[in-house]
mmCIF file of C-alpha atoms in Angstrom:
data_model
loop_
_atom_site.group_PDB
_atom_site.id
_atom_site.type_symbol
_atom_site.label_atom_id
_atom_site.label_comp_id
_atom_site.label_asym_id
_atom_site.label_seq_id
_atom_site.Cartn_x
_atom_site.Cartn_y
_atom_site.Cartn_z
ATOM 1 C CA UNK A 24 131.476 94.139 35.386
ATOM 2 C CA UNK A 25 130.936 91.726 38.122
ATOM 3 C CA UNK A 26 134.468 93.008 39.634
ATOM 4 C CA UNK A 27 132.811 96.408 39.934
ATOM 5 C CA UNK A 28 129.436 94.688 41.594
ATOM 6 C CA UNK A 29 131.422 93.183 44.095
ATOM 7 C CA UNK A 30 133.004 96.506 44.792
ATOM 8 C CA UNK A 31 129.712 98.081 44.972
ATOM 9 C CA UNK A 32 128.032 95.713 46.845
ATOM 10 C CA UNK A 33 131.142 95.561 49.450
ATOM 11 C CA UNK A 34 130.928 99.416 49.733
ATOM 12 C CA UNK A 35 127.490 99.270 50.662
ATOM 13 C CA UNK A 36 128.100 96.578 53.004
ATOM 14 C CA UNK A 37 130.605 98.602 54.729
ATOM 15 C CA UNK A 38 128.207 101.916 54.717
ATOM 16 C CA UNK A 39 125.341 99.552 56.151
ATOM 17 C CA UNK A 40 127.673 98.126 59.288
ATOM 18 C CA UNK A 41 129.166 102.008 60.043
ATOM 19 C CA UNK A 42 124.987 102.952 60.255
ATOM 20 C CA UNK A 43 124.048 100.006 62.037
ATOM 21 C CA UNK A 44 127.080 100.865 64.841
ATOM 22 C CA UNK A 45 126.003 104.745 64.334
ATOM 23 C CA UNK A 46 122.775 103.657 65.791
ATOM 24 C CA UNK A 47 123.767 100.994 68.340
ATOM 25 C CA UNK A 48 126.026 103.926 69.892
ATOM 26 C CA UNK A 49 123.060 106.749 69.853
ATOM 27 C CA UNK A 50 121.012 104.320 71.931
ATOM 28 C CA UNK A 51 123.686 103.158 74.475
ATOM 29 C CA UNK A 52 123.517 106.770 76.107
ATOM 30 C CA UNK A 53 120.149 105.555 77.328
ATOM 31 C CA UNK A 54 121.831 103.114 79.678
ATOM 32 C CA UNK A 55 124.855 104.965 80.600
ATOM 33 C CA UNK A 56 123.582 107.838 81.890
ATOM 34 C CA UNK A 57 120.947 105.584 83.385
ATOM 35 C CA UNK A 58 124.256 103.771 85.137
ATOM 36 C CA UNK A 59 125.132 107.668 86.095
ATOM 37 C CA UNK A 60 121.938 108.641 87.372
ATOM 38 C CA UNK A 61 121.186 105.457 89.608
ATOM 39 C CA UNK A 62 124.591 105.862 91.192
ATOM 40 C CA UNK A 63 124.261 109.916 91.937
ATOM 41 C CA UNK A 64 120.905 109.503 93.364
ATOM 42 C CA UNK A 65 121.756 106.053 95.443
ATOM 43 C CA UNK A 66 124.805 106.971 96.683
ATOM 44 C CA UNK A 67 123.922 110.243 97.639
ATOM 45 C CA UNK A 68 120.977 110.124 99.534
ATOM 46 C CA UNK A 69 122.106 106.121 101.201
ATOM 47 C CA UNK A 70 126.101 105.855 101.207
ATOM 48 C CA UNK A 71 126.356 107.902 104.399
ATOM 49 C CA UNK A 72 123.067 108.525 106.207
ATOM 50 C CA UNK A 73 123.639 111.142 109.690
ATOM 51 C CA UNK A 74 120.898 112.666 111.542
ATOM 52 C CA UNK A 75 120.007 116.514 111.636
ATOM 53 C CA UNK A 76 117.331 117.658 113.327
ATOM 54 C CA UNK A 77 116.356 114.459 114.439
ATOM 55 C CA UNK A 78 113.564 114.880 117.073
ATOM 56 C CA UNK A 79 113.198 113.318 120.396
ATOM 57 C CA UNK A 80 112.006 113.893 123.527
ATOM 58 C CA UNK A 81 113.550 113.850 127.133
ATOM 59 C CA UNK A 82 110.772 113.090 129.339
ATOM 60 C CA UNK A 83 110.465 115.418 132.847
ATOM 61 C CA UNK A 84 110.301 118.950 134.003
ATOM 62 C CA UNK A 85 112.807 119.299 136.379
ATOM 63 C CA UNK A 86 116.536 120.758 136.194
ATOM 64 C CA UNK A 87 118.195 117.679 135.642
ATOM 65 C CA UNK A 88 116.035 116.715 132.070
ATOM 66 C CA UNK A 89 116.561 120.403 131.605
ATOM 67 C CA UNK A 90 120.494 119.949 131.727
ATOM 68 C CA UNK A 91 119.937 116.377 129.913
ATOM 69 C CA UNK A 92 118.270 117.840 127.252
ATOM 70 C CA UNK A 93 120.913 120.353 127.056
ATOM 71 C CA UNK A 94 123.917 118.829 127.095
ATOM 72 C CA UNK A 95 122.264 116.491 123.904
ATOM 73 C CA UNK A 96 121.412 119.040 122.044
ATOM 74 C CA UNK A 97 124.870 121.055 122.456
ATOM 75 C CA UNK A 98 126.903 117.514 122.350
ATOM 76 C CA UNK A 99 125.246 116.510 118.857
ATOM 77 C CA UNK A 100 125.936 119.592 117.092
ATOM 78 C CA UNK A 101 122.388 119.445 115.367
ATOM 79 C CA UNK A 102 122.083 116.241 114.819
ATOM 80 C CA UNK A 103 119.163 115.892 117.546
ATOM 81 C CA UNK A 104 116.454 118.226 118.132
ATOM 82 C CA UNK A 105 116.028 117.710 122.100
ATOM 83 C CA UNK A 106 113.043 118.853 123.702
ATOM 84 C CA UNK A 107 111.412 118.237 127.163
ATOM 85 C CA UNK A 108 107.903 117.321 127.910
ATOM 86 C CA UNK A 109 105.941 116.793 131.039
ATOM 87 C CA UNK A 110 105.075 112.939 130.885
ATOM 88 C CA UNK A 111 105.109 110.114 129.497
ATOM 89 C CA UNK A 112 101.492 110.293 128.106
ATOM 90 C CA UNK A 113 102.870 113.076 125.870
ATOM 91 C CA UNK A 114 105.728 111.824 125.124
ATOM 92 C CA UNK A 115 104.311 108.695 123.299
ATOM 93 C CA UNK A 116 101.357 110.948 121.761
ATOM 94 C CA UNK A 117 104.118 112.201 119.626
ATOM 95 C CA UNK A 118 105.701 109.466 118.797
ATOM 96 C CA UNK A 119 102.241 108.322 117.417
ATOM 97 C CA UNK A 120 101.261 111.206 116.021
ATOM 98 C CA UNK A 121 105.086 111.095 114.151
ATOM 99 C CA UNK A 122 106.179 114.213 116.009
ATOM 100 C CA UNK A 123 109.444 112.414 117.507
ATOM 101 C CA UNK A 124 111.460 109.517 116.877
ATOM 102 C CA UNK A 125 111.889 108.749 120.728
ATOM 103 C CA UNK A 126 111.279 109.746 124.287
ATOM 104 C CA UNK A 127 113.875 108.700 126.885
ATOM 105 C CA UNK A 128 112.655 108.579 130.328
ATOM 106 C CA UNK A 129 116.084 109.328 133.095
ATOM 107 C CA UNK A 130 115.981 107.688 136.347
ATOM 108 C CA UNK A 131 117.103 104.556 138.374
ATOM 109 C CA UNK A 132 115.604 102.475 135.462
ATOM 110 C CA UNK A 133 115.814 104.263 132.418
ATOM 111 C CA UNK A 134 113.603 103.861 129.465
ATOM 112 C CA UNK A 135 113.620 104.667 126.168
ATOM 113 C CA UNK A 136 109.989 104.749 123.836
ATOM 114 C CA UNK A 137 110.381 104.225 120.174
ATOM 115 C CA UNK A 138 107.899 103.813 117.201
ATOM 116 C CA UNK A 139 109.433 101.773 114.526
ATOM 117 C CA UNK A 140 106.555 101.774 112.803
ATOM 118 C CA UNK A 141 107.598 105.317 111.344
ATOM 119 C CA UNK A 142 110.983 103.981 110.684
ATOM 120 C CA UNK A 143 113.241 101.456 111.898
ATOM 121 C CA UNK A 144 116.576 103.372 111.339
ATOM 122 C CA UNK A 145 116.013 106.544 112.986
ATOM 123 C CA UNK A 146 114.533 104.445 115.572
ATOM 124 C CA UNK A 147 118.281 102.408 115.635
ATOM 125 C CA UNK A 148 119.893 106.176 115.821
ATOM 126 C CA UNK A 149 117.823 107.053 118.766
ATOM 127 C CA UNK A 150 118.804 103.724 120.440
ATOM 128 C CA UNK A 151 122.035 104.565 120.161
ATOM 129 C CA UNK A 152 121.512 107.931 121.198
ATOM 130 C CA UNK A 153 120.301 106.884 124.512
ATOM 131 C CA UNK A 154 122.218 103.570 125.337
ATOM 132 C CA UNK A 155 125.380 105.387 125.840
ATOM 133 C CA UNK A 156 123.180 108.217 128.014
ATOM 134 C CA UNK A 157 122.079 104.718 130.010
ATOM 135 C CA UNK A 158 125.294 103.411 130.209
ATOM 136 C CA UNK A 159 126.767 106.420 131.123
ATOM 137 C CA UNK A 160 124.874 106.323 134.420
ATOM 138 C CA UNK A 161 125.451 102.782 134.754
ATOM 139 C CA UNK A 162 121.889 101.483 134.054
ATOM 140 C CA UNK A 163 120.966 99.114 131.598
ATOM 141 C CA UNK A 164 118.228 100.801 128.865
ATOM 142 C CA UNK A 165 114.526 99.418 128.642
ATOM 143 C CA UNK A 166 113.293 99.834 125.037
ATOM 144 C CA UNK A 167 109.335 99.933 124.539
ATOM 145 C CA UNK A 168 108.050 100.320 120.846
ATOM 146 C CA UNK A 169 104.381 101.573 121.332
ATOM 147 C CA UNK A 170 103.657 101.522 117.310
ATOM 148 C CA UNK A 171 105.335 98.049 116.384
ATOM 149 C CA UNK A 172 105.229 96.679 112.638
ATOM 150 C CA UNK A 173 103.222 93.884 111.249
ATOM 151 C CA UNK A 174 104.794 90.308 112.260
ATOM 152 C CA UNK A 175 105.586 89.748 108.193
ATOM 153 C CA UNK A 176 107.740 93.597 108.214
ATOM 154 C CA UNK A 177 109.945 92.835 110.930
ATOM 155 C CA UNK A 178 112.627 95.950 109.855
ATOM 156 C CA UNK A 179 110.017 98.534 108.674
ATOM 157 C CA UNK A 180 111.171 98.258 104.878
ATOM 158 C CA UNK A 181 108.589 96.108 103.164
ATOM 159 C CA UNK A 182 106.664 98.518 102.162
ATOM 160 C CA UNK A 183 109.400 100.186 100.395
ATOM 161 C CA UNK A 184 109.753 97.133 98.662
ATOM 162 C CA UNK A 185 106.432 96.927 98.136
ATOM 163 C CA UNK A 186 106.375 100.713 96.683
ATOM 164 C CA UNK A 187 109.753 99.559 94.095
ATOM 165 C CA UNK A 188 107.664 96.508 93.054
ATOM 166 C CA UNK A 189 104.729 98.549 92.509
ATOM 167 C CA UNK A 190 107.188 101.263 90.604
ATOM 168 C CA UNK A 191 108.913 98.837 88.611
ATOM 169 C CA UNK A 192 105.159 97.152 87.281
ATOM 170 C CA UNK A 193 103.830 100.639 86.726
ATOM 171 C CA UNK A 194 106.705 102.644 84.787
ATOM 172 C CA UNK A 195 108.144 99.607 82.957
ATOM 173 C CA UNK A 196 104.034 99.435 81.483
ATOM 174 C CA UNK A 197 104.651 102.479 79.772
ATOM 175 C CA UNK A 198 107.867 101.489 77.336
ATOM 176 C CA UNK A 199 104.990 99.300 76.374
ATOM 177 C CA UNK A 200 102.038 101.050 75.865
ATOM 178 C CA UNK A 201 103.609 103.781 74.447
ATOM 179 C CA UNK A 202 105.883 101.504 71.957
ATOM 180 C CA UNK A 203 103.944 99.216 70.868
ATOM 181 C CA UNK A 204 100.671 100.889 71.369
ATOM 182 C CA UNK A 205 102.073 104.197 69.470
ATOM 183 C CA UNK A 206 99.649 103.331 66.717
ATOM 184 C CA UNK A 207 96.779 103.348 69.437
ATOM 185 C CA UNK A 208 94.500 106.751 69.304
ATOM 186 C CA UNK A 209 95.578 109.031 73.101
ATOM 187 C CA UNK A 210 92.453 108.431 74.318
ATOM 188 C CA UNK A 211 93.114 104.178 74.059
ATOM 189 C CA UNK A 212 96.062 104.433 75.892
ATOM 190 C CA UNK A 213 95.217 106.469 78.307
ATOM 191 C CA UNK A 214 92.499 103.666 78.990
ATOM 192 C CA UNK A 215 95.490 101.265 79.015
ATOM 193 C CA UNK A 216 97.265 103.268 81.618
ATOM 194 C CA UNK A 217 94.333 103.225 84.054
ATOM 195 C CA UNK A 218 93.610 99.078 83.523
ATOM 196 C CA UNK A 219 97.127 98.332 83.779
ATOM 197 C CA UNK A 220 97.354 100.607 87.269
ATOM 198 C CA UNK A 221 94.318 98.375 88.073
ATOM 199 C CA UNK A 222 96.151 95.283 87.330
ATOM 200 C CA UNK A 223 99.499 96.425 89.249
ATOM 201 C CA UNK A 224 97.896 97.745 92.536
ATOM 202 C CA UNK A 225 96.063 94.740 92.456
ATOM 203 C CA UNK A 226 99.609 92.350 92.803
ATOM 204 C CA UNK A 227 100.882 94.800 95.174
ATOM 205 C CA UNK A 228 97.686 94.555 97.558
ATOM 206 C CA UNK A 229 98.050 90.851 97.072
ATOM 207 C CA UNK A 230 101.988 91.069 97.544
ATOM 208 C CA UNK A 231 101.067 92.832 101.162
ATOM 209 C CA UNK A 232 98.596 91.226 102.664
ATOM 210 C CA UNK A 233 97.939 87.112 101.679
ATOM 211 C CA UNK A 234 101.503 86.812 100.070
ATOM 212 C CA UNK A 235 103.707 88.183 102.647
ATOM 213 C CA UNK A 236 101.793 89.890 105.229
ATOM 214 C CA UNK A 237 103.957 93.082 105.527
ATOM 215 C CA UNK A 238 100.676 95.026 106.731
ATOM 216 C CA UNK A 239 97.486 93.245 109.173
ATOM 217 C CA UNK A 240 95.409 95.783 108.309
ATOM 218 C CA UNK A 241 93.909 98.328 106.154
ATOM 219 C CA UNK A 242 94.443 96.776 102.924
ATOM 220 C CA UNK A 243 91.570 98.300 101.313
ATOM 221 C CA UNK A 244 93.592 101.486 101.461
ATOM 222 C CA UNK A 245 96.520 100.095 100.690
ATOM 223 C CA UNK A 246 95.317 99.111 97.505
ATOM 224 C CA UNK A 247 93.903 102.255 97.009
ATOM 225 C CA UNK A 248 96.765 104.523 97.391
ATOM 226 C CA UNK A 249 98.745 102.094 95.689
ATOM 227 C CA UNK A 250 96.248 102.128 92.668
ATOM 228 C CA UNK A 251 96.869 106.424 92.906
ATOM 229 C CA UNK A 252 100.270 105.718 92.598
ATOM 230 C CA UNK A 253 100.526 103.492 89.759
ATOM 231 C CA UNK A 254 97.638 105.833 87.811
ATOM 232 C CA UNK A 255 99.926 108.720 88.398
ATOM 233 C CA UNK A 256 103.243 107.036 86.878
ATOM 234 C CA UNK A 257 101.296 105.146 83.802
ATOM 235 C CA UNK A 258 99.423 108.418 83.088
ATOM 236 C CA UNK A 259 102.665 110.571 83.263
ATOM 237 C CA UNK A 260 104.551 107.993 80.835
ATOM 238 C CA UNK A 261 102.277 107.853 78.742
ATOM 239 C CA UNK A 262 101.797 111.518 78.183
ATOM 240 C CA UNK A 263 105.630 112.003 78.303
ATOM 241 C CA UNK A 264 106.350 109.367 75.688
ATOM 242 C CA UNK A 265 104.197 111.560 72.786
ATOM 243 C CA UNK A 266 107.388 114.304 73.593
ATOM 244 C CA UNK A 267 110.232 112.495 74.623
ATOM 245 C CA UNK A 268 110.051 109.690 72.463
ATOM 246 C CA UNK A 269 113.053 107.367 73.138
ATOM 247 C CA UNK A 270 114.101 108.816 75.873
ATOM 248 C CA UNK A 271 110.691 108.677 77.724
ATOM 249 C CA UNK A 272 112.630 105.425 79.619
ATOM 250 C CA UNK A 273 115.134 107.461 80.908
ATOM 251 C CA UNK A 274 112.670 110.475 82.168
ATOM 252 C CA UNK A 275 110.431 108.316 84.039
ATOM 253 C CA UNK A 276 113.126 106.345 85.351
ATOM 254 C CA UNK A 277 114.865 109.730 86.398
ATOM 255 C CA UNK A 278 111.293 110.829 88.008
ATOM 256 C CA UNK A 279 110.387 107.657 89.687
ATOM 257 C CA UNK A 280 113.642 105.830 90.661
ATOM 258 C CA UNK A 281 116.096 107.855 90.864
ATOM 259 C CA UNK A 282 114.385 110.519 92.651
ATOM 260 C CA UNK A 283 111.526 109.031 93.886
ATOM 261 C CA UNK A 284 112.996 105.903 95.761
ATOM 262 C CA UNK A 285 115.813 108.077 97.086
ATOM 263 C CA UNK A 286 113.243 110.581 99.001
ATOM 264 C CA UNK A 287 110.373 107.940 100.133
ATOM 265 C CA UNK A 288 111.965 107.553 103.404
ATOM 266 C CA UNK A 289 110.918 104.069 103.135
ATOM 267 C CA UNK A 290 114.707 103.757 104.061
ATOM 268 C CA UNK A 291 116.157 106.838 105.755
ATOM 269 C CA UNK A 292 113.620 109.376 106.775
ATOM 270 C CA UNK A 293 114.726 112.778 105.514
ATOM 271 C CA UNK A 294 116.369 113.913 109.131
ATOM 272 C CA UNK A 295 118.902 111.092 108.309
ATOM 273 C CA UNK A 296 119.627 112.278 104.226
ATOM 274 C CA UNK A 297 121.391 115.035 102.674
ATOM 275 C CA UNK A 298 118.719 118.187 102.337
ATOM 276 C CA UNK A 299 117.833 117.851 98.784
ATOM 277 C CA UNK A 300 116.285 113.982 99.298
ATOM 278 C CA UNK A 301 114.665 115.217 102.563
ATOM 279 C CA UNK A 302 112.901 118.491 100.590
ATOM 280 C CA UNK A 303 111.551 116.074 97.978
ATOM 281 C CA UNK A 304 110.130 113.769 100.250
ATOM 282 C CA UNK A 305 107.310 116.428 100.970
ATOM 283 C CA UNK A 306 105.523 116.252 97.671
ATOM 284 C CA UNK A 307 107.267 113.341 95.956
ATOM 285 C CA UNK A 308 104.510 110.658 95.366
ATOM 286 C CA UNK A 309 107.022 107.958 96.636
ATOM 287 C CA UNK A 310 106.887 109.491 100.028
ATOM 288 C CA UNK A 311 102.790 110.185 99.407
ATOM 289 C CA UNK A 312 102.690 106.562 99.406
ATOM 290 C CA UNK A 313 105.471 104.998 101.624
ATOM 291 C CA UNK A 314 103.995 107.494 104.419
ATOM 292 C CA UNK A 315 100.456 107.013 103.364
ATOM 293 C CA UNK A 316 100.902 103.460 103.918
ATOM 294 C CA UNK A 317 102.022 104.149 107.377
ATOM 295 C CA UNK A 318 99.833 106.633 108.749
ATOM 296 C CA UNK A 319 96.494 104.443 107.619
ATOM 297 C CA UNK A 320 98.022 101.562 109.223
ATOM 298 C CA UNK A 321 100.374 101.798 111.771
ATOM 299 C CA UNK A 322 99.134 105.473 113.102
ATOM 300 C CA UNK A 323 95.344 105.634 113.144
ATOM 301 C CA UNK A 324 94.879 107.794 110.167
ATOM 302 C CA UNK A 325 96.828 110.425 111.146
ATOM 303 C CA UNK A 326 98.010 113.258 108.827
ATOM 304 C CA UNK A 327 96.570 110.680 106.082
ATOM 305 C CA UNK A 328 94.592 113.283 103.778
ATOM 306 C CA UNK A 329 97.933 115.457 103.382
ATOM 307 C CA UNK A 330 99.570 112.057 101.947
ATOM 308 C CA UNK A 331 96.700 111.378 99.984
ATOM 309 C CA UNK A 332 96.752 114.551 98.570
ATOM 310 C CA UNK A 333 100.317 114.631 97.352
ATOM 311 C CA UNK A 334 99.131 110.847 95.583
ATOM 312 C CA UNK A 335 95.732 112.637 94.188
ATOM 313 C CA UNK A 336 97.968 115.667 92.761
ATOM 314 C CA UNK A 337 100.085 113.384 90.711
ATOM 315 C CA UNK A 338 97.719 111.792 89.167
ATOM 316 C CA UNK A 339 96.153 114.703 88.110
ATOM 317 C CA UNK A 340 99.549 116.342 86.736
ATOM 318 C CA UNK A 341 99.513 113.058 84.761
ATOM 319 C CA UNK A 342 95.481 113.558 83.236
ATOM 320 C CA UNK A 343 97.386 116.706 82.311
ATOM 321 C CA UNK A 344 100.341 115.753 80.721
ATOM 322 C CA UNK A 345 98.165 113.099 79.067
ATOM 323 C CA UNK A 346 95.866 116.487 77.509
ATOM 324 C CA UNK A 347 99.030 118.041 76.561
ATOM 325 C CA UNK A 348 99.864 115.081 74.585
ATOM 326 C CA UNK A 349 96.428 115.041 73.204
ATOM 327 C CA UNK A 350 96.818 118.898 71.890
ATOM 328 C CA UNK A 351 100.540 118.064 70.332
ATOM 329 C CA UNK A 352 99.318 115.008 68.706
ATOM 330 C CA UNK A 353 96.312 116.502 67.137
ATOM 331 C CA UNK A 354 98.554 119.708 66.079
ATOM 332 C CA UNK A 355 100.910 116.837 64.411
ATOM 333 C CA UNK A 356 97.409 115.580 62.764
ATOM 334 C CA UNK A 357 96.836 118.698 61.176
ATOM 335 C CA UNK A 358 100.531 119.637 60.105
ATOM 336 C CA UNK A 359 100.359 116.182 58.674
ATOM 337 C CA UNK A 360 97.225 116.761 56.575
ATOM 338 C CA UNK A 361 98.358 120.481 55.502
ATOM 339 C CA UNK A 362 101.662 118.803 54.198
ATOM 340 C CA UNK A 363 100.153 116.284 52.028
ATOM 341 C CA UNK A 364 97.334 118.760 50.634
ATOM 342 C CA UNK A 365 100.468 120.966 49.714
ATOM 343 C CA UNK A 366 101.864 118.145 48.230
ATOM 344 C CA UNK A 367 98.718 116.798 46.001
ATOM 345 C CA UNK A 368 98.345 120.521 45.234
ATOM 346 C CA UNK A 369 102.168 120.677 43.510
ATOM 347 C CA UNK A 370 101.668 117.816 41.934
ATOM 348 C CA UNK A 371 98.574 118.999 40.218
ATOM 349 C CA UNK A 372 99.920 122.538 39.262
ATOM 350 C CA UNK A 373 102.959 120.370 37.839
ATOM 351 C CA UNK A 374 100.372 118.381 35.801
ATOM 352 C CA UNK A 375 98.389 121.377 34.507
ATOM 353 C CA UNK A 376 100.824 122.653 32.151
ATOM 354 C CA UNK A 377 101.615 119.419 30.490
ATOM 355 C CA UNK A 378 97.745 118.788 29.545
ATOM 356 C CA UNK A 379 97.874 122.617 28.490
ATOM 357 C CA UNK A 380 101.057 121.638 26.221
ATOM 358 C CA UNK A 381 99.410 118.645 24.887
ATOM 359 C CA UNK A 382 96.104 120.198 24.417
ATOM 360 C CA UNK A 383 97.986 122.772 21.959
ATOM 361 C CA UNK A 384 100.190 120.733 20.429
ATOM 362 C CA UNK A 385 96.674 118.442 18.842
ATOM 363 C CA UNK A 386 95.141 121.803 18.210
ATOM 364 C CA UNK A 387 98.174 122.793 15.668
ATOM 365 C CA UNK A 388 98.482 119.632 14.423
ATOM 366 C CA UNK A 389 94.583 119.840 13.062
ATOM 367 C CA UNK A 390 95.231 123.238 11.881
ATOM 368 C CA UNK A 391 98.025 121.811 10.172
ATOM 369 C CA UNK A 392 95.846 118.977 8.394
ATOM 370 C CA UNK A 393 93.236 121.543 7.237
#
């Protein structure tokens, strides 16, 4: 007897370790296709980063800009977009209104006008550009950024950083509120989301302005698109994680990493990605923020609202994910409370005729006694 408990029990043993690996397995696709993702979306929109359509301007309106302008255009195959203008006065109006990426000025003692403010790469490209235009005329180039960054964002990029950061605080909040807080009515973690994107925009103002100084100014509306941005992503996770479960780690990270930091143009601006980063970065709320952040601080505001708007659109595609989630969960409620009614109802009908048996069987045996 105790040969065949041993059996049993090492049997069961042996069923328990094959279920535990069985599971183990199931959730290390979670990682690898996280492993696949990253390096898809990375690689291809940063491993090889070449202009197209890049815009500058060739400043004068005589032949020779006119042949200049030409010969760029024609020599970089449409990598540059080369266009004259009249002066120098509108040639640096575009550059702060974000319309170029640099004006080169031909003569004796050429000049080249950059913003790296609106991004230090394409900025480098343009330098490039127009150092071997210089130095094929045997003049030395004169660089002059007219929309500098803040002293504590030398290269442009900490406010990408700063957007990852924020990212990272927001969608890694919602494996949490939506595991452990699963037992939490919708409504109470929705509240969760929106004091947790509180508490994350918050660090991130903090992280820009007395931590590391990566802006000088506007940090009131730093913090506020910031606070957009992390509402959008907590709100969206949360809503997502009533459908996808398990997997809700992998969708947001597919929706805002892999996607989102890949199109920001906090690194490459889309004229130096492959097409399909550069369309997202219209309407992805990575690049609502990263060029957001910009515009209210380093351009005066300008095209601001149409970044705010793409911030402001998120978040309310995640109040509506979040009312989705509502209307499934309350459906589950009710499918829930039909099954158990149907349930108590069997087990009564299977009751009945037993009582109706036993009632019988007393009535016969009285009969009997009589």
């Amino acid at each position: 007897m105790s040969a065949g408990v041993s059996v049993g029990s090492a049997g069961t043993s042996a069923g328990s370790d094959r279920g535990a690996l069985r599971h183990v397995l199931s959730h290390l696709v979670t990682p690898l296709l996280m492993c696949i993702g990253m390096g898809l979306a990375y690689l291809g929109a940063f491993h090889a980063p070449e202009p197209h359509a890049l815009r500058v301007d060739v400043v004068g309106s005589g032949a020779s800009a006119q042949v200049l302008a030409q010969s760029l255009q024609d020599k970089g195959d449409g990598a540059l977009s080369v266009r004259t203008v009249a002066d120098r006065a509108t040639a640096v109006d575009h550059l702060r209104t974000q319309q170029s990426f640099g004006a080169y000025l031909p003569g004796p003692s050429p000049e080249l006008v950059v913003a790296t403010a609106s991004s230090d790469t394409s900025a480098t490209v343009v330098q490039k550009v127009f150092t071997e235009v210089a130095a094929g005329q045997g003049s030395p180039l004169l660089v002059t950024d007219v929309a500098p960054t803040a002293d504590g964002d030398p290269t442009g990029q900490g406010i990408f950083f700063l957007l990852v950061a924020v990212s990272i605080g927001s969608y890694a909040s919602v494996a949490v509120i939506g595991g452990a807080g699963a037992v939490l009515a919708l409504r109470v973690r929705a509240g969760l989301a929106l004091g947790t994107s509180l508490a994350v925009s918050a660090i991130g103002a903090a992280f820009a302005g007395p931590v590391f100084g990566l802006v000088d100014q506007g940090l009131g509306g730093l913090w506020a698109m910031a606070w957009l941005y992390s509402a959008g992503i907590l709100l969206i996770g949360v809503g997502l994680h009533t459908f996808l479960k398990r997997w809700t780690t992998l969708g947001v990270m597919l929706l805002f990493v892999m996607l989102n930091f890949t199109s920001s143009g906090g690194i490459f601006r889309p004229e130096l990605q492959p097409g399909f980063f550069g369309s997202l970065h219209a309407f992805w709320n990575g690049a609502g923020f990263v060029e957001g952040v910009r515009s209210h601080v380093y351009f005066g505001g300008h095209a601001l609202g149409g970044h705010v708007l793409v911030l402001v659109l998120w978040f309310v595609a995640g109040l509506a994910v979040v009312g989705l989630a509502g209307l499934a969960e309350a459906k589950r409620r009710r499918d829930a409370a039909e099954r158990e009614r149907m349930v108590a109802a069997a087990r009564t009908s299977d009751a009945a005729p037993s009582a109706v048996s036993g009632a019988a069987e007393e009535e016969m045996e009285e009969s009997v006694g009589v």
